[in-house]
PDB file of C-alpha atoms in Angstrom:
ATOM      1  CA  UNK A   1     -58.489 -12.575  -5.907  1.00 54.00           C
ATOM      2  CA  UNK A   2     -58.296 -14.560  -2.702  1.00 58.00           C
ATOM      3  CA  UNK A   3     -55.434 -16.498  -4.195  1.00 73.00           C
ATOM      4  CA  UNK A   4     -53.607 -13.264  -5.046  1.00 71.00           C
ATOM      5  CA  UNK A   5     -54.066 -12.001  -1.480  1.00 70.00           C
ATOM      6  CA  UNK A   6     -52.861 -15.333  -0.150  1.00 65.00           C
ATOM      7  CA  UNK A   7     -49.761 -15.115  -2.323  1.00 72.00           C
ATOM      8  CA  UNK A   8     -49.076 -11.572  -1.150  1.00 75.00           C
ATOM      9  CA  UNK A   9     -49.497 -12.572   2.481  1.00 66.00           C
ATOM     10  CA  UNK A  10     -47.179 -15.550   2.014  1.00 66.00           C
ATOM     11  CA  UNK A  11     -44.664 -13.326   0.275  1.00 67.00           C
ATOM     12  CA  UNK A  12     -44.808 -10.755   3.091  1.00 73.00           C
ATOM     13  CA  UNK A  13     -44.374 -13.502   5.696  1.00 69.00           C
ATOM     14  CA  UNK A  14     -41.412 -14.876   3.783  1.00 68.00           C
ATOM     15  CA  UNK A  15     -39.874 -11.403   3.509  1.00 72.00           C
ATOM     16  CA  UNK A  16     -40.395 -10.766   7.241  1.00 65.00           C
ATOM     17  CA  UNK A  17     -38.787 -14.102   8.099  1.00 62.00           C
ATOM     18  CA  UNK A  18     -35.856 -13.325   5.820  1.00 69.00           C
ATOM     19  CA  UNK A  19     -35.455  -9.895   7.438  1.00 67.00           C
ATOM     20  CA  UNK A  20     -35.429 -11.454  10.909  1.00 67.00           C
ATOM     21  CA  UNK A  21     -32.782 -13.964   9.854  1.00 63.00           C
ATOM     22  CA  UNK A  22     -30.733 -11.228   8.174  1.00 75.00           C
ATOM     23  CA  UNK A  23     -30.920  -8.999  11.252  1.00 72.00           C
ATOM     24  CA  UNK A  24     -29.930 -11.870  13.532  1.00 70.00           C
ATOM     25  CA  UNK A  25     -27.009 -12.708  11.255  1.00 73.00           C
ATOM     26  CA  UNK A  26     -25.874  -9.081  11.202  1.00 71.00           C
ATOM     27  CA  UNK A  27     -26.028  -8.892  15.022  1.00 74.00           C
ATOM     28  CA  UNK A  28     -24.033 -12.095  15.320  1.00 73.00           C
ATOM     29  CA  UNK A  29     -21.436 -10.823  12.832  1.00 72.00           C
ATOM     30  CA  UNK A  30     -21.114  -7.513  14.718  1.00 73.00           C
ATOM     31  CA  UNK A  31     -20.645  -9.228  18.064  1.00 79.00           C
ATOM     32  CA  UNK A  32     -17.999 -11.462  16.503  1.00 81.00           C
ATOM     33  CA  UNK A  33     -16.211  -8.715  14.536  1.00 81.00           C
ATOM     34  CA  UNK A  34     -15.376  -6.431  17.467  1.00 86.00           C
ATOM     35  CA  UNK A  35     -13.556  -9.020  19.610  1.00 87.00           C
ATOM     36  CA  UNK A  36     -11.788 -10.287  16.501  1.00 89.00           C
ATOM     37  CA  UNK A  37     -10.625  -6.783  15.566  1.00 90.00           C
ATOM     38  CA  UNK A  38      -9.437  -6.064  19.111  1.00 93.00           C
ATOM     39  CA  UNK A  39      -7.568  -9.360  19.229  1.00 94.00           C
ATOM     40  CA  UNK A  40      -5.834  -8.612  15.933  1.00 95.00           C
ATOM     41  CA  UNK A  41      -4.857  -5.113  17.108  1.00 94.00           C
ATOM     42  CA  UNK A  42      -3.426  -6.490  20.336  1.00 93.00           C
ATOM     43  CA  UNK A  43      -1.534  -9.212  18.495  1.00 93.00           C
ATOM     44  CA  UNK A  44      -0.088  -6.600  16.153  1.00 92.00           C
ATOM     45  CA  UNK A  45       0.911  -4.259  19.001  1.00 89.00           C
ATOM     46  CA  UNK A  46       2.518  -6.813  21.297  1.00 88.00           C
ATOM     47  CA  UNK A  47       5.725  -7.416  19.349  1.00 83.00           C
ATOM     48  CA  UNK A  48       6.044  -3.692  18.710  1.00 80.00           C
ATOM     49  CA  UNK A  49       5.824  -2.635  22.358  1.00 82.00           C
ATOM     50  CA  UNK A  50       8.510  -4.874  23.781  1.00 81.00           C
ATOM     51  CA  UNK A  51      12.034  -3.603  23.390  1.00 75.00           C
ATOM     52  CA  UNK A  52      11.218  -0.045  22.380  1.00 74.00           C
ATOM     53  CA  UNK A  53      14.536   1.107  23.836  1.00 73.00           C
ATOM     54  CA  UNK A  54      16.500  -1.477  21.845  1.00 73.00           C
ATOM     55  CA  UNK A  55      18.391  -0.275  18.799  1.00 68.00           C
ATOM     56  CA  UNK A  56      17.966  -2.264  15.616  1.00 68.00           C
ATOM     57  CA  UNK A  57      20.935  -0.948  13.675  1.00 68.00           C
ATOM     58  CA  UNK A  58      24.393   0.088  14.822  1.00 66.00           C
ATOM     59  CA  UNK A  59      24.152   3.660  13.614  1.00 66.00           C
ATOM     60  CA  UNK A  60      21.059   4.451  15.702  1.00 69.00           C
ATOM     61  CA  UNK A  61      22.854   4.592  19.021  1.00 66.00           C
ATOM     62  CA  UNK A  62      26.069   6.127  17.734  1.00 71.00           C
ATOM     63  CA  UNK A  63      24.871   8.669  15.203  1.00 78.00           C
ATOM     64  CA  UNK A  64      21.183   9.430  14.804  1.00 81.00           C
ATOM     65  CA  UNK A  65      20.245  10.114  18.406  1.00 82.00           C
ATOM     66  CA  UNK A  66      23.124  12.552  18.814  1.00 85.00           C
ATOM     67  CA  UNK A  67      22.435  14.152  15.429  1.00 87.00           C
ATOM     68  CA  UNK A  68      18.766  14.514  16.251  1.00 88.00           C
ATOM     69  CA  UNK A  69      19.569  16.201  19.559  1.00 90.00           C
ATOM     70  CA  UNK A  70      21.902  18.652  17.792  1.00 90.00           C
ATOM     71  CA  UNK A  71      19.285  19.277  15.093  1.00 91.00           C
ATOM     72  CA  UNK A  72      16.558  19.860  17.676  1.00 92.00           C
ATOM     73  CA  UNK A  73      18.737  22.257  19.653  1.00 93.00           C
ATOM     74  CA  UNK A  74      19.661  24.144  16.473  1.00 93.00           C
ATOM     75  CA  UNK A  75      16.021  24.509  15.433  1.00 92.00           C
ATOM     76  CA  UNK A  76      14.887  25.589  18.901  1.00 91.00           C
ATOM     77  CA  UNK A  77      17.600  28.262  19.105  1.00 94.00           C
ATOM     78  CA  UNK A  78      17.170  29.438  15.513  1.00 94.00           C
ATOM     79  CA  UNK A  79      20.691  28.451  14.424  1.00 94.00           C
ATOM     80  CA  UNK A  80      19.643  27.253  10.994  1.00 92.00           C
ATOM     81  CA  UNK A  81      23.205  26.718   9.762  1.00 90.00           C
ATOM     82  CA  UNK A  82      23.667  24.081  12.487  1.00 89.00           C
ATOM     83  CA  UNK A  83      20.714  22.016  11.243  1.00 88.00           C
ATOM     84  CA  UNK A  84      22.843  20.498   8.475  1.00 85.00           C
ATOM     85  CA  UNK A  85      24.260  17.360  10.051  1.00 77.00           C
ATOM     86  CA  UNK A  86      25.537  15.171   7.216  1.00 73.00           C
ATOM     87  CA  UNK A  87      25.410  15.051   3.474  1.00 62.00           C
ATOM     88  CA  UNK A  88      22.834  12.282   3.188  1.00 66.00           C
ATOM     89  CA  UNK A  89      19.066  12.699   3.567  1.00 69.00           C
ATOM     90  CA  UNK A  90      17.777  12.445   7.092  1.00 80.00           C
ATOM     91  CA  UNK A  91      15.416  15.402   7.302  1.00 84.00           C
ATOM     92  CA  UNK A  92      12.300  13.378   8.065  1.00 87.00           C
ATOM     93  CA  UNK A  93      14.139  11.400  10.707  1.00 84.00           C
ATOM     94  CA  UNK A  94      15.485  14.594  12.272  1.00 87.00           C
ATOM     95  CA  UNK A  95      12.052  16.225  12.471  1.00 91.00           C
ATOM     96  CA  UNK A  96      10.344  13.114  13.836  1.00 90.00           C
ATOM     97  CA  UNK A  97      13.176  12.548  16.280  1.00 88.00           C
ATOM     98  CA  UNK A  98      12.934  16.176  17.408  1.00 91.00           C
ATOM     99  CA  UNK A  99       9.211  15.734  17.967  1.00 93.00           C
ATOM    100  CA  UNK A 100       9.907  12.631  20.040  1.00 90.00           C
ATOM    101  CA  UNK A 101      12.558  14.471  22.055  1.00 89.00           C
ATOM    102  CA  UNK A 102      10.164  17.364  22.682  1.00 91.00           C
ATOM    103  CA  UNK A 103       7.482  14.969  23.928  1.00 92.00           C
ATOM    104  CA  UNK A 104      10.016  13.179  26.127  1.00 90.00           C
ATOM    105  CA  UNK A 105      11.314  16.456  27.572  1.00 88.00           C
ATOM    106  CA  UNK A 106       7.762  17.647  28.217  1.00 91.00           C
ATOM    107  CA  UNK A 107       6.756  14.345  29.858  1.00 91.00           C
ATOM    108  CA  UNK A 108       9.759  14.211  32.179  1.00 89.00           C
ATOM    109  CA  UNK A 109      10.003  17.925  32.955  1.00 79.00           C
TER     110      UNK A 109
END
């Protein structure tokens, strides 16, 4: 019986030591994970924040900005027939562009 109690005590001590090591490892992983995640987010954002005003394709500056402004004006004045700009799909771009224009107008008003 004393041997059984000794085994139980040794097992409990071993389990407690394992728990302490596990908790220390988890704390160390948490303190390492946050700076790593922030670094990765910053590295991903950096190339995306420079040159936001630059146009990547030739039709952006000449067509889509003007079309989006016309679309936004047509929607805001309720002239639904004027929302049709061209024959190809661009509805998502028009709505997102209109949202961006509304935010820009609100910010600089």
